[in-house]
Amino acid sequence: MNEFLIRLANLYKKESRLIIGLMSGTSLDGLDIALCKISGSGLQTKAEILEFETLPYTDDFKEDVRTVFSRRQTDLEKVTLLNAKIGTLHADQINLFLQKHHLSKNDIDCIASHGQTIYHAPKRQHQLADYPNGTLQIGDADHIAVRTGIITLSDFRQKHIAAGGEGAPLALYGDYILFSSDAENRVLLNIGGISNFSWLPRPASMKPVVCTDAGPGNTLIDALCKMYFHTSYDSNGDIARSGTVNEKLLAKMLEHPFFMESLPKTTGPEVFNLSVIDQAFDKEELSKISKNDLLSTATQFTAVATANAIKAVAGDEPFGLYVSGGGANNTFLMEKISEQLHAEARHMDELGVAGDAKEALLFALLANETICGSALQTNAGPQVTMGKISLPE
Ligand SMILES: Nc1ncnc2c1ncn2[C@@H]1O[C@H](COP(=O)(O)OP(=O)(O)OP(=O)(O)O)[C@@H](O)[C@H]1O
Ligand SMILES: CC(=O)N[C@H]1[C@@H]2OC[C@@H](O2)[C@@H](O)[C@@H]1O[C@H](C)C(=O)O
């Protein structure tokens, strides 16, 4: 019998498992690699991040991926080639990571690979009656398994869709396991390219957990930075802080149909890109707004949209607000979100998990559930095991 099948079948018996979680998000900034030590499963899960790194992508690689990323029309040959190329690149980065940390492939129980989302199309968005929710992550895991010699789980989102979800946000499961608290209601907010949050009411309240995308995270901010300021992001929010919000443009942007949809819901850069600004104001009106004011308005747009979605779920209940993702470093954005919610935005690190590593950890947790044969029991979202399994041989 294939030795990896035997190993896979026995993994659930181990006291703890070493799982490498991989996340490559919508900001396309790099590959997050988290080496996680996980024991137990379900609500008995204990997880620790032993090592974490973000390996930045080269500019050439980013440009290459952008030729297909969130584009309705694209070169299908490029998609096909990138599927294999991203798989091999991620595998090579894991091999380097292992070397650097003096680990061998035999030390690792499995890899949990998110892949690179290149298109996200929930039904609400595509509105084609005969088609289901759809999402596509590439970076084939057979390449990862074969090149690293490690069992690899991947493509977690399809099962979620098959079981009635939109394929996202999957943060629900990990957030619920790790961060539910008897002491306080919690909002776990992640601000990457897109912002999403989990509402975790105190279990004693018996209220349902909710996990949803809120709308834009850094997508518009980053796009404006690239277009007008020759930088890939607004470090600490300094540029936005130097401008003034254009209230009329902001109000128009907030009329976007996504905000009228009921929760939970998902979105992506297919929707939240610079077209949101172009649709809100015509060229002449836009030409009167300074670049700094435009960035300030886009930052406030992110803050208000995110806060509105949280308010819609939390109502008048008090809660602890814990923020992760690259946007947590944008101090101006954090101030604006705190202002909107009348709640202090704390860094997720306060809960003992490095915020930058959270999403990579989430996928390691999903793989751990699948290996242990359990489907997470939350009171929201499909309750299914997720992830396809690739064997090295
Ligand atoms: N010091 C900083 N100041 C301001 N913004 C920052 C800073 N560091 C990172 N960011 C922002 O965070 C973004 C990256 O965030 P992150 O890595 O969480 O996104 P992602 O995982 O790719 O996205 P998603 O969660 O939507 O898939 C950058 O593109 C940038 O906009
Ligand atoms: C389709 C897709 O890749 N969605 C991402 C994206 O990035 C943030 C937000 O949009 C979230 O819904 C999701 O990722 C996180 C990890 C999730 O599934 O929870």
Coordinates of C-alpha atoms and ligand atoms in Angstrom, one line a residue:
M1 CA 0.0 0.0 0.0
N2 CA 1.1 3.6 -0.7
E3 CA 3.1 4.6 2.4
F4 CA 1.5 8.1 2.3
L5 CA -2.0 6.7 2.5
I6 CA -1.0 4.8 5.6
R7 CA 0.6 7.8 7.1
L8 CA -2.4 9.9 6.3
A9 CA -4.8 7.4 7.9
N10 CA -2.7 7.5 11.1
L11 CA -2.3 11.2 11.5
Y12 CA -5.4 11.6 13.6
K13 CA -3.9 9.4 16.3
K14 CA -0.9 11.7 16.8
E15 CA -0.8 13.8 20.0
S16 CA 0.1 16.8 17.9
R17 CA 0.6 17.5 14.2
L18 CA 3.0 19.8 12.4
I19 CA 1.1 21.4 9.6
I20 CA 2.4 24.1 7.2
G21 CA -0.4 26.6 6.4
L22 CA 0.0 28.6 3.1
M23 CA -2.0 31.7 2.2
S24 CA -1.6 33.9 -0.9
G25 CA -4.3 36.6 -0.6
T26 CA -6.0 39.1 -2.8
S27 CA -3.3 41.8 -2.1
L28 CA -0.8 39.7 -4.1
D29 CA 2.0 40.8 -1.8
G30 CA 3.5 37.4 -1.1
L31 CA 3.2 33.9 0.2
D32 CA 2.4 33.6 3.9
I33 CA 3.9 30.4 5.4
A34 CA 3.0 29.4 9.0
L35 CA 4.5 26.3 10.6
C36 CA 1.7 25.3 13.1
K37 CA 1.7 22.8 15.9
I38 CA -1.9 21.6 16.3
S39 CA -3.4 19.1 18.7
G40 CA -6.9 17.8 19.1
S41 CA -9.7 18.8 16.8
G42 CA -13.0 20.7 16.9
L43 CA -13.5 22.8 20.0
Q44 CA -10.7 20.9 21.7
T45 CA -8.1 22.2 19.2
K46 CA -5.0 23.8 20.5
A47 CA -2.8 25.6 18.0
E48 CA 0.6 27.3 18.2
I49 CA 2.5 29.1 15.4
L50 CA 6.1 27.9 15.7
E51 CA 7.5 29.9 12.7
F52 CA 6.0 32.4 10.3
E53 CA 7.3 34.2 7.2
T54 CA 5.8 36.2 4.3
L55 CA 7.9 35.6 1.3
P56 CA 7.4 38.6 -1.0
Y57 CA 6.6 38.0 -4.6
T58 CA 8.8 39.6 -7.2
D59 CA 7.4 42.4 -9.3
D60 CA 7.6 40.3 -12.4
F61 CA 5.6 37.5 -10.8
K62 CA 2.9 39.9 -9.6
E63 CA 2.6 41.4 -13.0
D64 CA 2.3 38.0 -14.5
V65 CA -0.5 37.0 -12.1
R66 CA -2.2 40.3 -12.6
T67 CA -2.7 39.4 -16.3
V68 CA -5.4 36.9 -15.2
F69 CA -6.3 38.1 -11.7
S70 CA -9.9 39.1 -11.3
R71 CA -10.3 39.6 -15.0
R72 CA -13.5 38.4 -16.8
Q73 CA -11.6 38.1 -20.1
T74 CA -8.2 36.5 -20.0
D75 CA -5.7 34.3 -21.7
L76 CA -6.6 30.7 -20.9
E77 CA -3.2 29.4 -21.8
K78 CA -1.8 31.8 -19.1
V79 CA -4.2 30.5 -16.5
T80 CA -3.2 26.9 -17.3
L81 CA 0.5 27.7 -17.1
L82 CA 0.2 29.7 -13.9
N83 CA -1.7 26.9 -12.2
A84 CA 1.4 24.7 -12.5
K85 CA 3.9 27.6 -12.0
I86 CA 2.3 28.8 -8.8
G87 CA 2.2 25.2 -7.5
T88 CA 5.9 24.7 -8.2
L89 CA 6.9 28.2 -6.9
H90 CA 5.0 27.6 -3.6
A91 CA 6.7 24.2 -3.3
D92 CA 10.1 25.7 -3.8
Q93 CA 9.4 28.3 -1.2
I94 CA 8.4 25.6 1.3
N95 CA 11.6 23.7 0.6
L96 CA 13.6 26.9 1.3
F97 CA 11.6 27.5 4.5
L98 CA 12.3 24.0 5.7
Q99 CA 16.0 24.4 4.9
K100 CA 16.2 27.7 6.8
H101 CA 14.5 26.3 9.9
H102 CA 16.6 23.0 9.8
L103 CA 13.5 20.9 9.2
S104 CA 13.1 17.8 7.0
K105 CA 10.1 16.9 5.0
N106 CA 9.6 13.9 7.4
D107 CA 9.0 16.4 10.3
I108 CA 6.0 17.8 8.6
D109 CA 2.6 16.0 8.7
C110 CA 1.0 17.9 5.9
I111 CA 0.7 21.1 4.0
A112 CA -2.5 23.1 3.8
S113 CA -2.4 25.2 0.7
H114 CA -5.0 27.9 -0.1
G115 CA -3.6 28.7 -3.6
Q116 CA -4.1 32.0 -5.3
T117 CA -7.7 33.2 -5.9
I118 CA -7.9 34.4 -9.4
Y119 CA -11.6 34.9 -9.6
H120 CA -14.5 34.9 -7.2
A121 CA -18.1 34.9 -8.5
P122 CA -20.9 34.3 -6.1
K123 CA -24.3 34.0 -7.7
R124 CA -25.4 37.4 -6.3
Q125 CA -22.6 38.8 -8.4
H126 CA -22.8 36.9 -11.7
Q127 CA -26.6 36.7 -11.6
L128 CA -26.7 33.8 -14.2
A129 CA -29.7 31.7 -13.3
D130 CA -28.3 28.4 -14.4
Y131 CA -24.9 28.7 -12.7
P132 CA -24.0 28.1 -9.0
N133 CA -21.7 30.2 -6.8
G134 CA -18.1 30.0 -8.2
T135 CA -14.6 30.7 -7.1
L136 CA -11.2 29.7 -8.5
Q137 CA -7.9 29.2 -6.7
I138 CA -4.9 28.1 -8.7
G139 CA -1.4 26.7 -7.8
D140 CA -2.0 23.0 -8.2
A141 CA -1.2 21.0 -5.0
D142 CA 0.0 17.9 -6.8
H143 CA 3.0 20.0 -7.8
I144 CA 3.5 20.9 -4.1
A145 CA 3.1 17.3 -2.9
V146 CA 5.5 15.9 -5.4
R147 CA 8.2 18.6 -5.1
T148 CA 8.2 18.7 -1.3
G149 CA 7.5 15.1 -0.6
I150 CA 4.8 16.1 1.8
I151 CA 1.0 15.2 1.8
T152 CA -0.8 18.4 0.7
L153 CA -4.4 19.5 1.2
S154 CA -5.7 22.2 -1.0
D155 CA -8.7 23.8 -2.8
F156 CA -10.7 24.2 0.4
R157 CA -13.4 26.5 -1.0
Q158 CA -15.1 24.1 -3.5
K159 CA -16.6 21.9 -0.8
H160 CA -18.0 24.9 1.0
I161 CA -19.8 25.9 -2.3
A162 CA -20.9 22.3 -2.9
A163 CA -22.5 22.3 0.5
G164 CA -24.4 25.6 -0.1
G165 CA -21.9 28.3 0.8
E166 CA -20.2 31.0 -1.3
G167 CA -16.7 29.4 -0.8
A168 CA -15.8 32.2 1.7
P169 CA -15.2 33.5 4.2
L170 CA -13.7 30.3 5.7
A171 CA -12.3 32.3 8.6
L172 CA -15.4 31.4 10.5
Y173 CA -14.2 27.9 11.4
G174 CA -10.8 28.9 12.8
D175 CA -12.0 32.0 14.5
Y176 CA -14.8 30.1 16.2
I177 CA -12.4 27.4 17.5
L178 CA -9.6 29.6 18.6
F179 CA -11.2 32.9 19.7
S180 CA -14.7 32.4 21.1
S181 CA -14.7 33.7 24.6
D182 CA -17.0 33.2 27.6
A183 CA -16.0 36.6 28.9
E184 CA -16.8 38.9 25.9
N185 CA -18.5 39.1 22.5
R186 CA -15.8 39.4 20.0
V187 CA -15.3 40.8 16.5
L188 CA -12.3 39.3 14.6
L189 CA -11.7 41.7 11.7
N190 CA -9.2 40.9 9.0
I191 CA -8.2 43.7 6.6
G192 CA -6.4 42.3 3.6
G193 CA -7.3 43.2 0.1
I194 CA -10.9 42.6 1.1
S195 CA -12.1 43.0 4.7
N196 CA -14.0 40.3 6.4
F197 CA -15.0 39.6 10.0
S198 CA -16.3 37.0 12.4
W199 CA -18.9 38.0 15.0
L200 CA -18.4 35.6 18.0
P201 CA -21.1 36.3 20.6
R202 CA -20.4 34.9 24.1
P203 CA -21.4 31.3 23.9
A204 CA -23.7 31.8 27.0
S205 CA -25.7 34.3 24.9
M206 CA -26.7 31.4 22.5
K207 CA -26.7 33.9 19.6
P208 CA -25.5 32.7 16.2
V209 CA -21.9 33.4 15.0
V210 CA -21.7 35.3 11.7
C211 CA -18.8 35.5 9.3
T212 CA -19.0 37.7 6.3
D213 CA -17.0 39.9 3.9
A214 CA -17.6 43.5 4.8
G215 CA -16.4 45.0 1.5
P216 CA -13.1 46.7 0.5
G217 CA -10.0 46.3 2.6
N218 CA -6.9 47.7 1.0
T219 CA -7.9 47.1 -2.6
L220 CA -8.9 50.7 -3.5
I221 CA -6.2 52.2 -1.2
D222 CA -3.4 50.1 -2.9
A223 CA -4.7 50.8 -6.4
L224 CA -4.7 54.6 -5.8
C225 CA -1.2 54.4 -4.3
K226 CA 0.1 52.6 -7.4
M227 CA -1.6 55.0 -9.7
Y228 CA -0.8 58.3 -8.1
F229 CA 2.0 57.9 -5.5
H230 CA 4.4 55.3 -7.0
T231 CA 4.1 53.1 -4.0
S232 CA 2.3 49.8 -3.5
Y233 CA 0.5 50.9 -0.3
D234 CA -0.1 53.8 2.0
S235 CA 2.4 53.1 4.8
N236 CA 0.7 53.7 8.2
G237 CA -2.0 55.7 6.3
D238 CA 0.2 58.8 6.2
I239 CA -0.9 60.0 2.8
A240 CA -4.6 59.5 3.6
R241 CA -4.0 61.4 6.9
S242 CA -2.7 64.4 5.0
G243 CA -5.9 64.7 2.9
T244 CA -9.5 65.6 3.6
V245 CA -12.5 63.3 3.0
N246 CA -14.8 64.4 0.1
E247 CA -18.1 63.7 1.8
K248 CA -20.1 63.8 -1.5
L249 CA -18.0 61.2 -3.2
L250 CA -18.0 59.1 -0.1
A251 CA -21.8 59.1 0.1
K252 CA -22.0 58.1 -3.6
M253 CA -19.5 55.3 -3.1
L254 CA -21.5 54.0 -0.2
E255 CA -24.5 53.6 -2.5
H256 CA -22.8 50.6 -4.1
P257 CA -25.3 47.7 -4.5
F258 CA -23.1 45.3 -2.5
F259 CA -23.9 47.2 0.7
M260 CA -27.7 46.6 0.1
E261 CA -27.2 42.8 0.0
S262 CA -28.1 40.9 3.2
L263 CA -25.3 39.3 5.3
P264 CA -23.4 37.0 5.2
K265 CA -22.0 37.7 1.7
T266 CA -18.7 37.6 -0.1
T267 CA -16.9 39.8 -2.6
G268 CA -13.5 40.4 -4.2
P269 CA -11.4 42.8 -6.3
E270 CA -13.7 41.9 -9.3
V271 CA -16.2 44.3 -7.6
F272 CA -14.0 46.5 -5.3
N273 CA -11.6 48.2 -7.7
L274 CA -11.2 51.7 -9.0
S275 CA -14.4 51.4 -11.0
V276 CA -16.2 52.1 -7.7
I277 CA -14.8 55.6 -7.8
D278 CA -15.4 56.1 -11.5
Q279 CA -19.0 55.0 -11.2
A280 CA -19.6 57.4 -8.3
F281 CA -18.3 60.5 -9.9
D282 CA -17.7 61.5 -13.5
K283 CA -14.3 62.6 -14.8
E284 CA -14.9 66.3 -14.5
E285 CA -16.0 66.0 -10.8
L286 CA -13.1 63.7 -10.1
S287 CA -10.6 66.1 -11.6
K288 CA -11.5 68.6 -8.9
I289 CA -10.4 66.3 -6.1
S290 CA -6.7 66.3 -5.1
K291 CA -4.9 62.9 -5.1
N292 CA -4.5 63.1 -1.3
D293 CA -8.2 63.8 -0.8
L294 CA -9.0 60.9 -3.0
L295 CA -6.9 58.5 -0.9
S296 CA -8.4 59.9 2.3
T297 CA -11.9 59.3 0.9
A298 CA -11.0 55.8 -0.2
T299 CA -9.7 55.1 3.3
Q300 CA -12.8 56.5 5.0
F301 CA -14.9 54.4 2.5
T302 CA -13.2 51.2 3.8
A303 CA -13.6 52.3 7.4
V304 CA -17.3 53.2 7.1
A305 CA -18.2 50.1 4.9
T306 CA -16.5 47.8 7.4
A307 CA -18.0 49.5 10.5
N308 CA -21.5 49.5 8.9
A309 CA -21.3 45.7 8.3
I310 CA -20.2 45.1 11.9
K311 CA -22.9 47.3 13.3
A312 CA -25.5 45.4 11.3
V313 CA -24.5 42.2 13.1
A314 CA -23.6 43.4 16.6
G315 CA -26.4 45.9 17.0
D316 CA -26.1 47.5 20.4
E317 CA -24.1 44.7 22.0
P318 CA -20.6 45.7 23.3
F319 CA -17.7 43.7 21.9
G320 CA -13.9 43.4 21.8
L321 CA -12.6 44.3 18.4
Y322 CA -9.4 42.5 17.3
V323 CA -7.9 43.3 13.9
S324 CA -5.5 41.3 11.7
G325 CA -4.2 41.5 8.2
G326 CA -1.9 44.1 6.6
G327 CA -4.6 46.8 7.1
A328 CA -4.1 46.6 10.8
N329 CA -0.8 48.5 10.2
N330 CA -2.6 51.4 8.6
T331 CA -3.0 53.4 11.8
F332 CA -5.1 56.1 10.1
L333 CA -7.6 53.4 8.9
M334 CA -7.6 51.8 12.4
E335 CA -8.4 55.2 14.0
K336 CA -11.3 55.7 11.6
I337 CA -12.8 52.3 12.2
S338 CA -12.5 52.8 16.0
E339 CA -14.3 56.2 15.6
Q340 CA -17.1 54.7 13.6
L341 CA -17.6 51.8 16.0
H342 CA -16.9 53.6 19.3
A343 CA -14.7 50.6 20.1
E344 CA -11.0 50.4 20.5
A345 CA -9.4 48.6 17.5
R346 CA -6.9 46.2 19.1
H347 CA -4.2 44.3 17.3
M348 CA -5.0 40.6 17.1
D349 CA -1.6 39.8 18.6
E350 CA -3.3 40.6 22.0
L351 CA -5.1 37.3 21.7
G352 CA -1.8 35.4 21.4
V353 CA -1.8 34.8 17.6
A354 CA 0.3 37.0 15.3
G355 CA -2.3 38.8 13.1
D356 CA -0.2 38.5 9.9
A357 CA -0.1 34.7 10.4
K358 CA -3.8 34.3 11.1
E359 CA -5.0 33.3 7.6
A360 CA -2.2 30.8 7.0
L361 CA -3.1 29.3 10.4
L362 CA -6.8 29.1 9.4
F363 CA -6.0 26.8 6.5
A364 CA -3.8 24.6 8.7
L365 CA -6.8 24.3 11.1
L366 CA -9.1 23.3 8.2
A367 CA -6.6 20.6 7.1
N368 CA -6.4 19.4 10.7
E369 CA -10.2 19.0 10.8
T370 CA -10.2 17.0 7.6
I371 CA -7.3 14.8 8.7
C372 CA -9.2 14.1 11.9
G373 CA -12.3 13.3 10.0
S374 CA -14.3 16.0 11.7
A375 CA -16.5 18.7 10.2
L376 CA -16.6 21.7 12.4
Q377 CA -19.7 22.2 14.3
T378 CA -20.5 26.0 14.4
N379 CA -24.0 27.3 14.4
A380 CA -23.3 29.0 11.0
G381 CA -22.1 28.0 7.5
P382 CA -21.9 24.5 5.9
Q383 CA -20.6 21.8 8.3
V384 CA -18.3 19.8 6.1
T385 CA -14.7 18.6 5.8
M386 CA -12.8 20.7 3.3
G387 CA -9.7 20.3 1.1
K388 CA -8.6 17.8 -1.6
I389 CA -5.7 15.5 -0.8
S390 CA -2.6 15.2 -2.9
L391 CA -0.1 12.4 -2.2
P392 CA 3.6 12.8 -3.1
E393 CA 3.8 9.4 -4.8
Ligands
LIG1 N1 2.6 49.3 7.3 C1 1.5 49.3 6.5 N2 0.7 50.4 6.4 C2 -0.4 50.4 5.7 N3 -0.9 49.4 5.1 C3 -0.1 48.2 5.1 C4 1.1 48.1 5.9 N4 1.5 46.9 5.7 C5 0.6 46.2 4.9 N5 -0.4 47.0 4.6 C6 -1.5 46.7 3.7 O1 -1.8 45.3 3.8 C7 -1.9 44.7 2.5 C8 -1.6 43.3 2.7 O2 -2.5 42.7 3.6 P1 -2.7 41.1 3.7 O3 -1.4 40.4 3.4 O4 -3.4 40.8 5.0 O5 -3.6 40.9 2.4 P2 -4.0 39.5 1.7 O6 -3.9 38.4 2.7 O7 -3.3 39.5 0.4 O8 -5.6 39.8 1.4 P3 -7.0 39.0 1.7 O9 -7.0 38.8 3.1 O10 -8.0 39.9 1.2 O11 -6.8 37.8 0.8 C9 -1.0 45.5 1.7 O12 -1.4 45.4 0.3 C10 -1.2 46.9 2.2 O13 -2.3 47.5 1.6
LIG2 C1 -12.4 34.0 -2.6 C2 -11.4 34.4 -1.7 O1 -10.2 34.1 -1.8 N1 -11.8 35.2 -0.6 C3 -10.9 35.7 0.4 C4 -10.7 37.2 0.2 O2 -9.8 37.7 1.2 C5 -10.5 38.1 2.3 C6 -11.9 37.8 1.9 O3 -11.9 37.9 0.5 C7 -12.3 36.4 2.4 O4 -13.6 36.1 2.0 C8 -11.4 35.3 1.7 O5 -10.3 34.8 2.5 C9 -10.4 34.5 3.8 C10 -9.1 33.8 4.2 C11 -11.5 33.6 4.2 O6 -12.0 32.8 3.5 O7 -11.9 33.7 5.4

